[in-house]
Tab-separated table of C-alpha atoms in Angstrom:
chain	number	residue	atom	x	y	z
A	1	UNK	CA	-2.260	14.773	25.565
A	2	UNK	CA	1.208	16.262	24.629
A	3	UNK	CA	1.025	17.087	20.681
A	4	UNK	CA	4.757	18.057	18.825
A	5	UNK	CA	4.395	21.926	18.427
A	6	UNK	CA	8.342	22.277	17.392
A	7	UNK	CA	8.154	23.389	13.587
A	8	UNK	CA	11.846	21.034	12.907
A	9	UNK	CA	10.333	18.251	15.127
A	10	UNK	CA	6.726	18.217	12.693
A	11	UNK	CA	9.133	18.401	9.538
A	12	UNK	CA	11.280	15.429	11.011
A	13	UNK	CA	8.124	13.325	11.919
A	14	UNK	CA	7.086	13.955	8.442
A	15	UNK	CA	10.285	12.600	7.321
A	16	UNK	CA	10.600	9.558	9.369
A	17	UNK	CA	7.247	8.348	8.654
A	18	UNK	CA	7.602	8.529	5.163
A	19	UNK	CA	11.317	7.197	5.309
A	20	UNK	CA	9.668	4.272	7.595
A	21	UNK	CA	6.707	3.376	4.422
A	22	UNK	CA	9.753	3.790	1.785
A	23	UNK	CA	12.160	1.594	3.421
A	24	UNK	CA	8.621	-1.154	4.077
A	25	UNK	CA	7.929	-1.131	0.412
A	26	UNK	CA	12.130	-1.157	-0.873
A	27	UNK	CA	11.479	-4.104	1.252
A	28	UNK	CA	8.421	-5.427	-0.415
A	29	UNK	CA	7.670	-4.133	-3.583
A	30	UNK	CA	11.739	-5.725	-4.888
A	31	UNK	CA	9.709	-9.330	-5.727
A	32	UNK	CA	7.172	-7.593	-8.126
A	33	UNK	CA	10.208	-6.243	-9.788
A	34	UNK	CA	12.089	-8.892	-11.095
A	35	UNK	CA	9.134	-11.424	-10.950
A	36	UNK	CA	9.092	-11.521	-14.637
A	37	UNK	CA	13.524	-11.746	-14.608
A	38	UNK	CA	13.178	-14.983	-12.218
A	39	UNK	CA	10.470	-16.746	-14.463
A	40	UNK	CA	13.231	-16.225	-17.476
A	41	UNK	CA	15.937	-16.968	-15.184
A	42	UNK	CA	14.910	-20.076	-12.867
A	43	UNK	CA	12.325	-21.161	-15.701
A	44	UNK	CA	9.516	-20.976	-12.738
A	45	UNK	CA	5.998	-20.503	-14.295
A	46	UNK	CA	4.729	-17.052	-13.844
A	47	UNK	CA	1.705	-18.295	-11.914
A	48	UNK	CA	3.740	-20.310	-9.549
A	49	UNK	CA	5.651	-16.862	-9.052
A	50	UNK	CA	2.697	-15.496	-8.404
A	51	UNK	CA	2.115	-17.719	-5.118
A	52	UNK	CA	4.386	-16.212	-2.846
A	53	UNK	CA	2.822	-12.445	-3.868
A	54	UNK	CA	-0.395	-14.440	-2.441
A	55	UNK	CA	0.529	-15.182	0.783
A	56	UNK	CA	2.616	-12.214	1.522
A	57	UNK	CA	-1.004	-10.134	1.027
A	58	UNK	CA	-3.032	-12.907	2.729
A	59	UNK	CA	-0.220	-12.547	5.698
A	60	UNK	CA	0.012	-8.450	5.558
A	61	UNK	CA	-3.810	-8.503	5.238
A	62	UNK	CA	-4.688	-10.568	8.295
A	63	UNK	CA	-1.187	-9.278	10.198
A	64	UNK	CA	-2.695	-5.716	10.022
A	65	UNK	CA	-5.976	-6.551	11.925
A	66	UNK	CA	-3.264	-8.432	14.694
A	67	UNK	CA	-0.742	-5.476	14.374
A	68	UNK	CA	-3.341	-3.095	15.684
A	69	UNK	CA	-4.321	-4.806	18.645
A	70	UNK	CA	-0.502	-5.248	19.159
A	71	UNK	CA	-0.163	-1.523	18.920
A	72	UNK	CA	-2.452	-1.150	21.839
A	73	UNK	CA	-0.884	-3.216	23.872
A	74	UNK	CA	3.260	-2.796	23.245
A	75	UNK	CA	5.676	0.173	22.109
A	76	UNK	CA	4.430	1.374	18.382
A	77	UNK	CA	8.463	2.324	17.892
A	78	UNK	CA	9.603	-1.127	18.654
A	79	UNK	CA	7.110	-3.242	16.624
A	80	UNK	CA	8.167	-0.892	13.481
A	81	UNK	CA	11.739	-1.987	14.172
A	82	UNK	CA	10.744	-5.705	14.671
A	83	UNK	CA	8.470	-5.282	11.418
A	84	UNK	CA	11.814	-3.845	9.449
A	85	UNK	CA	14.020	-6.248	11.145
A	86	UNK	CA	12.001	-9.326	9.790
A	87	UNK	CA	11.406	-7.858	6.773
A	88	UNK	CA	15.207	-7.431	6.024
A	89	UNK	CA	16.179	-10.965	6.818
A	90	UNK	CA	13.546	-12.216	4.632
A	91	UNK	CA	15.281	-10.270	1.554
A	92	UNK	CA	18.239	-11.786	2.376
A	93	UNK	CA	17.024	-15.163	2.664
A	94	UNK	CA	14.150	-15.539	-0.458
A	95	UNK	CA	17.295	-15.390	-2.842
A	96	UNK	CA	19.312	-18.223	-1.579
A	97	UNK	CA	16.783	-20.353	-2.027
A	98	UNK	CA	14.949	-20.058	-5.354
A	99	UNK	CA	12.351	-22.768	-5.062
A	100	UNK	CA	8.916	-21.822	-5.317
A	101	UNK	CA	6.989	-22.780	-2.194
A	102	UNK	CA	10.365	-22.255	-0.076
A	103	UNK	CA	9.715	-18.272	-1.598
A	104	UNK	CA	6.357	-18.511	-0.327
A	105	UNK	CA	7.415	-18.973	3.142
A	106	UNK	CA	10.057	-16.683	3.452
A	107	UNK	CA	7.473	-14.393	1.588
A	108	UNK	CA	4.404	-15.225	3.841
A	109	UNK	CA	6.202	-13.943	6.789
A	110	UNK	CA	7.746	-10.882	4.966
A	111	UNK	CA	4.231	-10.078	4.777
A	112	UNK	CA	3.366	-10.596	8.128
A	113	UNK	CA	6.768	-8.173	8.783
A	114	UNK	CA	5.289	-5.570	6.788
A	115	UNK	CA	2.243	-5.402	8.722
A	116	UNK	CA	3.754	-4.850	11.660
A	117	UNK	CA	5.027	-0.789	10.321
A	118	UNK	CA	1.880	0.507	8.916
A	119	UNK	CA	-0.758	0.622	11.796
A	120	UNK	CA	2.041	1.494	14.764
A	121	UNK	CA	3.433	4.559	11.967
A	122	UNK	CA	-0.365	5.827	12.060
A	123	UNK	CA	-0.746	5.340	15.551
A	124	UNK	CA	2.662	7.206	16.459
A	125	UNK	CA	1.854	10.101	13.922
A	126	UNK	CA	-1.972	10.517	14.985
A	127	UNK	CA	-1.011	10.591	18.764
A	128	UNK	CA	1.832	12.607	18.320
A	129	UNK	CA	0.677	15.359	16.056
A	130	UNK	CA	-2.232	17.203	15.307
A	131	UNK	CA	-5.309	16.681	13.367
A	132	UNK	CA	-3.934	19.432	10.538
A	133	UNK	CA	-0.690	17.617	10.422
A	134	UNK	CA	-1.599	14.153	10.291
A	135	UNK	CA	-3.491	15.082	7.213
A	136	UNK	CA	-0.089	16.298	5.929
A	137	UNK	CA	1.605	13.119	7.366
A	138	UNK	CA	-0.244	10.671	5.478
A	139	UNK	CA	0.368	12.079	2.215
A	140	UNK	CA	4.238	12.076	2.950
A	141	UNK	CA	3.237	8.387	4.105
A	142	UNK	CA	1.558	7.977	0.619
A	143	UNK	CA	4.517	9.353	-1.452
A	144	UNK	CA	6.950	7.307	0.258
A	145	UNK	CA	5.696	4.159	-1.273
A	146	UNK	CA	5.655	5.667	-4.762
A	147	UNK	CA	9.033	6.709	-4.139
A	148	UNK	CA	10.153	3.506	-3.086
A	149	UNK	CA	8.067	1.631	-5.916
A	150	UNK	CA	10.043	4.388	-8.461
A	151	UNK	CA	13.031	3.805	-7.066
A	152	UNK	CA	12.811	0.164	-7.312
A	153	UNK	CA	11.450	-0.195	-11.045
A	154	UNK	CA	14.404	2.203	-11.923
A	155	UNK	CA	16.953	-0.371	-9.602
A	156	UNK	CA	16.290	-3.365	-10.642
A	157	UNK	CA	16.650	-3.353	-14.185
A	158	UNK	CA	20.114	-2.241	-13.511
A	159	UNK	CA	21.280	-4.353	-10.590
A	160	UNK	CA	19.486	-7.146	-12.913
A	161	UNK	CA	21.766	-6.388	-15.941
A	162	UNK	CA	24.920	-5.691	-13.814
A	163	UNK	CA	24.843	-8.697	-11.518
A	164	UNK	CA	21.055	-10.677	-11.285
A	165	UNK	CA	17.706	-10.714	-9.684
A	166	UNK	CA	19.378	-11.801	-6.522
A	167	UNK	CA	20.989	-8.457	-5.718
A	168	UNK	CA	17.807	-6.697	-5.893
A	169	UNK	CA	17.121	-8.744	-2.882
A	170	UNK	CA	20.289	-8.360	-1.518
A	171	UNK	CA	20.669	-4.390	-1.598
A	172	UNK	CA	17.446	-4.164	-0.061
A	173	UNK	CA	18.796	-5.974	3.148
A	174	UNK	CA	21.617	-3.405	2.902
A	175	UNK	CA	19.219	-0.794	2.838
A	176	UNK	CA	17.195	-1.382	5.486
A	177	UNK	CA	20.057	-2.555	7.960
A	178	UNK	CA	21.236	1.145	7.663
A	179	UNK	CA	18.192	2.870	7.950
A	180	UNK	CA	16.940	0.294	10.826
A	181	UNK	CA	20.304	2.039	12.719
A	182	UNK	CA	19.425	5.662	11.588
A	183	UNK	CA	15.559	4.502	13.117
A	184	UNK	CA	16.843	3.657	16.423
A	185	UNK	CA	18.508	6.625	16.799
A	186	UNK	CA	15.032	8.593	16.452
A	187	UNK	CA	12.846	6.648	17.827
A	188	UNK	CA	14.625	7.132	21.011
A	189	UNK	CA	15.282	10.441	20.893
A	190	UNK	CA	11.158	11.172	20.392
A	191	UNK	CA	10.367	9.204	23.389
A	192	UNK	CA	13.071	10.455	25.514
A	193	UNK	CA	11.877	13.975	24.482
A	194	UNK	CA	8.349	13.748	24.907
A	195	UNK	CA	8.541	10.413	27.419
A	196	UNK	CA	5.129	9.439	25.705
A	197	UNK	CA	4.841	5.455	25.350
A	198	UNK	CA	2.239	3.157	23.329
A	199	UNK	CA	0.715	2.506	25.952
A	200	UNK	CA	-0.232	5.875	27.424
A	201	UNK	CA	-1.327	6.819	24.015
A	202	UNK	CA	-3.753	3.736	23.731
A	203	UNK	CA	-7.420	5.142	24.854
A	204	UNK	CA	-6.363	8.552	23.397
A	205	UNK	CA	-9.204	9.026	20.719
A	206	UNK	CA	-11.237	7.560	22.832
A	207	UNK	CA	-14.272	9.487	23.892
A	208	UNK	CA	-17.683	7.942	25.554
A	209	UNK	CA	-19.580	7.475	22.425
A	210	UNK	CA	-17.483	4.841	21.966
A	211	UNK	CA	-19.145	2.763	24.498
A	212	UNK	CA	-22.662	3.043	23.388
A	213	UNK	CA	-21.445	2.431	19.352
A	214	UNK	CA	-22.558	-1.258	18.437
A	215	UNK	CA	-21.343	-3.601	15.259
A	216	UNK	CA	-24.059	-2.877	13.410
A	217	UNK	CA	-23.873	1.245	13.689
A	218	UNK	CA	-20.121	0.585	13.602
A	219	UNK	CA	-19.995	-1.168	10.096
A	220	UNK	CA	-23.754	-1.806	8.252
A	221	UNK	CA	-25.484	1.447	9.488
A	222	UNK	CA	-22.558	3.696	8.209
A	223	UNK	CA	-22.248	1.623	5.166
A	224	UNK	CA	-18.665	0.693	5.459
A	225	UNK	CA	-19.114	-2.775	4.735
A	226	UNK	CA	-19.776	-1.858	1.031
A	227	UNK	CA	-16.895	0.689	1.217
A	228	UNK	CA	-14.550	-2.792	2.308
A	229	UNK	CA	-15.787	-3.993	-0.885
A	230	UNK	CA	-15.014	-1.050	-2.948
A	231	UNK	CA	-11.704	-1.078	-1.350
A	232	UNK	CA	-10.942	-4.914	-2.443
A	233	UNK	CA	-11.953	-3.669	-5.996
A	234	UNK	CA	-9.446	-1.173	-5.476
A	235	UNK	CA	-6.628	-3.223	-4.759
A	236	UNK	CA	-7.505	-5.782	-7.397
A	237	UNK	CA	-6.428	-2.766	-9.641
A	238	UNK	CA	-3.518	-1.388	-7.630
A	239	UNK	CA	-1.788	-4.727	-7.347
A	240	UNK	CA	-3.162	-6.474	-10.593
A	241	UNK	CA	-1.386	-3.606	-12.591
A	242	UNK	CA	1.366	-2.964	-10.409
A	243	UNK	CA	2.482	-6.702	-10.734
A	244	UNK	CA	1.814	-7.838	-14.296
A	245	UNK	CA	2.061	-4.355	-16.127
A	246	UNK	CA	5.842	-5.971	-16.878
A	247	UNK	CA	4.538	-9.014	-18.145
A	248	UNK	CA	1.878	-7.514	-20.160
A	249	UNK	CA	4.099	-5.269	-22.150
A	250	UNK	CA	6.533	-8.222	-22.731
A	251	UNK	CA	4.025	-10.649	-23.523
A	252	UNK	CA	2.068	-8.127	-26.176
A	253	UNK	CA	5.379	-6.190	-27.428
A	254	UNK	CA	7.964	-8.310	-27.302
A	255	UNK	CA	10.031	-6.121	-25.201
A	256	UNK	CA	13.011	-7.700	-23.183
A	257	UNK	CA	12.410	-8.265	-19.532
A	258	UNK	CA	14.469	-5.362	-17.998
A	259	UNK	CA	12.582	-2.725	-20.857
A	260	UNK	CA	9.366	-3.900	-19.551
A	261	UNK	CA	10.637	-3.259	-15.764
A	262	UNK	CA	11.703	-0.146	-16.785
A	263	UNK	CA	9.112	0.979	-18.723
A	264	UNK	CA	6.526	0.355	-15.266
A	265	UNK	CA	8.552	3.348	-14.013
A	266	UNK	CA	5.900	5.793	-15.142
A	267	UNK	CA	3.029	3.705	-12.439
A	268	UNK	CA	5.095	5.487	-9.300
A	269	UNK	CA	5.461	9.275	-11.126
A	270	UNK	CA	1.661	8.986	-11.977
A	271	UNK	CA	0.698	7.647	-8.478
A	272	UNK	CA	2.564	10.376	-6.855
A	273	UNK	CA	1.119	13.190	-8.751
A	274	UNK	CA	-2.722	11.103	-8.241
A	275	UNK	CA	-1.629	11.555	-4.766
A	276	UNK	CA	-1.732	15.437	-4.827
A	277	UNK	CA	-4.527	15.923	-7.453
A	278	UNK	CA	-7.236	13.798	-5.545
A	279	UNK	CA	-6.257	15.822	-2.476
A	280	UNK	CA	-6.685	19.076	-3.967
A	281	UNK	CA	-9.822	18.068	-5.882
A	282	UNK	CA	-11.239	16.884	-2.399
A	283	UNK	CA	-10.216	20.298	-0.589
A	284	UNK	CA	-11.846	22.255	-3.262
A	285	UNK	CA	-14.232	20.571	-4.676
A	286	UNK	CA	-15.505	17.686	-3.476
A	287	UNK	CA	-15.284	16.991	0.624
A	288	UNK	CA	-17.147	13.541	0.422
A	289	UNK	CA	-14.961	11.104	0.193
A	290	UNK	CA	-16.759	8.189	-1.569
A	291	UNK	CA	-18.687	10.107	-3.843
A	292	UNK	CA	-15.113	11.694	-4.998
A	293	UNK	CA	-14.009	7.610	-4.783
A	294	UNK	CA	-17.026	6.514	-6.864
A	295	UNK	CA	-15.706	9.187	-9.841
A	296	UNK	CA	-12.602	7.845	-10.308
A	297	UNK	CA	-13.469	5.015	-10.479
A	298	UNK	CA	-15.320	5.323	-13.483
A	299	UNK	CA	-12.319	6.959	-14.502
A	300	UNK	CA	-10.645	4.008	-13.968
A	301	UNK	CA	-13.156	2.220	-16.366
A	302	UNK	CA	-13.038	5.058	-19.077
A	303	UNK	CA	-8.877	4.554	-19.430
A	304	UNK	CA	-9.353	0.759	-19.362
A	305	UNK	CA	-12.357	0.787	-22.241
A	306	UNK	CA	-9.593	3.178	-24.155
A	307	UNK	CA	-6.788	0.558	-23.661
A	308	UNK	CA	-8.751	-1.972	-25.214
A	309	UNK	CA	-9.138	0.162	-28.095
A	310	UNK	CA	-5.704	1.487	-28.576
A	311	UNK	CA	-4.239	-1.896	-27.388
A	312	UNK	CA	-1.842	-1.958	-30.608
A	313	UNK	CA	-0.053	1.454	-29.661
A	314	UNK	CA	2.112	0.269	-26.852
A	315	UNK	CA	2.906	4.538	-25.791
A	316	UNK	CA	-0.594	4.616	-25.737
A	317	UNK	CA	-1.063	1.417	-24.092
A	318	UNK	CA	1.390	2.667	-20.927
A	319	UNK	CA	-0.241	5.671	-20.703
A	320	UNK	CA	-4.160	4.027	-20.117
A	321	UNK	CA	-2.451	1.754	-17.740
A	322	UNK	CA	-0.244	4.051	-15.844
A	323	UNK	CA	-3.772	6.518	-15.864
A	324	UNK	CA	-5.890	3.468	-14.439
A	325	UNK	CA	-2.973	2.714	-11.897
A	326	UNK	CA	-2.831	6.284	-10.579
A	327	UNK	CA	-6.941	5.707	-10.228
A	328	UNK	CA	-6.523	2.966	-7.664
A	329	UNK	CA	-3.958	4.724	-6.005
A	330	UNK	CA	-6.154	8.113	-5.517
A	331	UNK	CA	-9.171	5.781	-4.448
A	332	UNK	CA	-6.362	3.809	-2.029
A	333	UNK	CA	-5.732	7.613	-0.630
A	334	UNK	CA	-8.972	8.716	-0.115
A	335	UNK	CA	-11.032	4.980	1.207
A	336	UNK	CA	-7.512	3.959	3.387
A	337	UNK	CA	-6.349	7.254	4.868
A	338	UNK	CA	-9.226	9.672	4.893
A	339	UNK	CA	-12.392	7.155	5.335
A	340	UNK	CA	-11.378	5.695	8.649
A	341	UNK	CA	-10.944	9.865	10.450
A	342	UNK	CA	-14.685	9.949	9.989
A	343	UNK	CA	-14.721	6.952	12.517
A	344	UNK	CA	-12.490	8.980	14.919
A	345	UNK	CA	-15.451	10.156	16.907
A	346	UNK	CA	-16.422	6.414	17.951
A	347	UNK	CA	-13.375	5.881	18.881
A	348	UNK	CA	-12.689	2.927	16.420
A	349	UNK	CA	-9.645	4.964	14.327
A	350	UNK	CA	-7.412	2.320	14.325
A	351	UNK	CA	-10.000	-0.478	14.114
A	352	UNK	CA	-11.498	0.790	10.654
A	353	UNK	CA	-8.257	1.591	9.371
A	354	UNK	CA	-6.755	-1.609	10.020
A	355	UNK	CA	-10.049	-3.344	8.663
A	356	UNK	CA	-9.749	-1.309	5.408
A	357	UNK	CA	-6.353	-1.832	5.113
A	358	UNK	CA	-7.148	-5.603	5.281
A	359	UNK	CA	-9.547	-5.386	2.844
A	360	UNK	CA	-7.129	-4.112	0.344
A	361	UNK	CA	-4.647	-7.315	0.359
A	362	UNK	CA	-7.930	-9.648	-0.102
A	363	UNK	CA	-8.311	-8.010	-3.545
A	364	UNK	CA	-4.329	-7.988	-3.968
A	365	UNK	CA	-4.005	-11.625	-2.858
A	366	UNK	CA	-6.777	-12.927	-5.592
A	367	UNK	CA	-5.310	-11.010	-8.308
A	368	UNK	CA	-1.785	-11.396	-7.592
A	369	UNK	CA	-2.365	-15.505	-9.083
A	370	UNK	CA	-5.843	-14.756	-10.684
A	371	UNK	CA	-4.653	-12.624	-13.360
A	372	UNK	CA	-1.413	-14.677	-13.889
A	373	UNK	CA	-3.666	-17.598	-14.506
A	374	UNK	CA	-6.522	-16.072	-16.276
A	375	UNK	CA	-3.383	-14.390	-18.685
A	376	UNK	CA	-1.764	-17.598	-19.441
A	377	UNK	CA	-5.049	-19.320	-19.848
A	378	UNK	CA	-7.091	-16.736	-21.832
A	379	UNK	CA	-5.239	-13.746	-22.701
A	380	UNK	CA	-4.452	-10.112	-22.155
A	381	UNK	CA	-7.734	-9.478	-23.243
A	382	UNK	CA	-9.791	-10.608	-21.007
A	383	UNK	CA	-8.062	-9.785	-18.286
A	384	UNK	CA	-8.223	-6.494	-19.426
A	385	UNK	CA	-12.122	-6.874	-19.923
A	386	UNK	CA	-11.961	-7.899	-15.897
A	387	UNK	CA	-9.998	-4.998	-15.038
A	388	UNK	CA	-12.831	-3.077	-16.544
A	389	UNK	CA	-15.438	-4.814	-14.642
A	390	UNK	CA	-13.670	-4.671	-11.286
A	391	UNK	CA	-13.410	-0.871	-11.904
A	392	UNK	CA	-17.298	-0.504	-13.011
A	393	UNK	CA	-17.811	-2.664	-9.594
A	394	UNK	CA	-16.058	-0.400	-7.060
A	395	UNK	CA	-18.302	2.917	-8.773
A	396	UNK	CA	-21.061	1.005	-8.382
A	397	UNK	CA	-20.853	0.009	-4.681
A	398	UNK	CA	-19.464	3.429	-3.747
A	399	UNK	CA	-22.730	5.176	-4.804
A	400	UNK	CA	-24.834	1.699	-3.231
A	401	UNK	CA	-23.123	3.311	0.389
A	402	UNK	CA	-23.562	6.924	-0.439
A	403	UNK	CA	-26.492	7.964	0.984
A	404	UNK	CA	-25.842	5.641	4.616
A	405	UNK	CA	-22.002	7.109	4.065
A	406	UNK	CA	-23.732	11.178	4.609
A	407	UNK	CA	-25.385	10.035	7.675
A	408	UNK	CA	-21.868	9.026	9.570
């Protein structure tokens, strides 16, 4: 198996992948945004808004368990650039047409798109570089979408003010278009160079445990289906916060649209800095994953029980929200990209991380409308109070896999 050795070829793989998960979320993360502009603007309920979030996770979630079969089968590089392509005409399409269910279509298959990157970018970067690297490789992964998600929450307030909600759509085509062509470019020049295809890559892992591992080994015995419910905890936080921190703070404050927009900046610079913290902690501290999960979790609860304190001191407020956010995104990092490696011995890699990955757009997809309809109906507070609960759940079923979790 031929494994980049070049030191500029490793530091451009590290930069393609991660421009490849920026450029998916510029593409993705735009509509949580502005969601709270186009309610103002278009007078669309926030809950109907929050239908088209739905089925883009329902679509990414199911389209990852699809895109890795896919990846077996065809060229990782070209269902990336099929994945982008769709992606990009969706943006430009969702804001000609500003009708609710005609969003969720457009929406729907931009998440469908967007599964199409993340289980071929793994697949290229685990078959083309070492284990040591790919460790490397999927924190640059991992940054890249808090980059994007910064970049964006910085953006759109801006384009919003200068022109409307539209352009944030709109430049995002732009984007991508270009960086589709710079794509092209390298994805050819990798295979050309190393004249390594999908498909010669696709037993690769493979070893011949693999053919005496059953189901139940494969997911009760190890305890990963408890860990896929911990991980749907965790993205009922990620994406819960993520989308309605904006309308929380204007809802509670009384802060214009683009300030609350704006003021979600800090999620990204604490998620990024989660990002290296939670892998130092696990180097040197702490090598078991889901016990290291299970903690911050409960940190996660500790920030949310403060919130509910402090809930009148909106500095305070941000900060116990950005905290809990940065939570879900260390437990996203250590569950999503550092679980499924474990499973690399069985030969299921891409199986467990797709499954995982799955798992986490389930919780997105219920909380995406949940929480917009348990807010307008009942209040901040207790969707705060369910935050806290979801949080307390994902400790609690971290430690329930522990001890099956040491045996894998």
């Amino acid at each position: 198996m031929t494994k980049i050795i070049e030191k500029k070829q490793i530091v451009l793989m590290y930069i393609f992948a991660s421009a490849v998960y920026f450029m998916s979320y510029t593409t993705r993360i735009n509509y949580n945004t502005v969601l709270v502009e186009i309610s103002t603007a278009e007078s669309i309920s926030r809950s109907l808004l929050a239908l088209p979030l739905t089925a883009s996770f329902i679509t990414y979630g199911l389209g990852q368990i699809i895109s890795g079969w896919l990846g077996d089968k065809f060229d990782a590089f070209k269902l990336i650039t099929l994945g982008l392509v769709l992606s990009a005409v969706m943006n430009f399409l969702l804001p000609l047409f500003p009708k609710p269910y005609i969003m969720v279509a457009f929406w729907a298959v931009n998440g469908f798109a967007q599964a199409l990157i993340y289980p071929p970018l793994m697949k290229i970067t685990s078959h083309y570089l070492s284990e040591r690297h790919y460790a490397k490789v999927c924190l640059f992964v991992t940054i890249g979408s808090h980059a994007a998600t910064l970049l964006m929450y910085l953006v759109s307030p801006v384009i919003i003010t200068i022109a409307s909600w539209k352009f944030v759509f709109f430049s995002s085509f732009g984007c991508a278009v270009v960086f589709l062509v710079i794509w092209q470019l390298y994805s050819k020049n990798i295979k050309r160079k190393y004249g390594i295809t999908a498909k010669s890559s696709k037993n690769c892992t493979a070893t011949e445990e693999t053919e005496t591992v059953t189901p139940k080994v494969l997911f009760v015995s190890s305890g990963l289906v408890i860990i896929m419910l911990a991980v749907i905890m965790q993205g009922f936080l990620r994406d819960g916060i993520a989308t309605w921190m904006p309308a929380y703070l204007s809802d509670v404050f009384s802060l214009s649209n683009e300030i609350s927009i704006l003021t979600t900046v800090i999620l990204p610079i604490f998620s990024i800095f989660s990002a290296y913290v939670i892998l130092a902690v696990r180097n040197k501290l702490c090598r078991n994953e889901l016990k290291l999960a299970g903690v911050t979790f409960l940190a996660a609860v500790a920030a949310i029980v403060l919130l509910l304190i402090f809930k009148a001191n909106m500095p305070l407020s941000v900060l116990f929200l950005a905290f809990t956010s940065a939570c879900s995104h260390a437990i996203n990092f250590l569950l999503i990209c550092l679980v499924p490696k474990r499973f690399e011995k069985y030969g299921r890699f891409s199986l467990v991380t797709g499954m995982i990955n799955s798992c986490t757009y389930v919780g997105a997809a219920i909380s995406t409308y949940g929480f917009a309809a348990l807010s307008e109906s009942c209040g901040w507070n207790v969707t705060l109070v369910l935050w806290g609960v979801i949080a307390l759940t994902g400790f609690v079923c971290c430690f329930a896999a522990l001890r099956q979790w040491n045996k894998v």
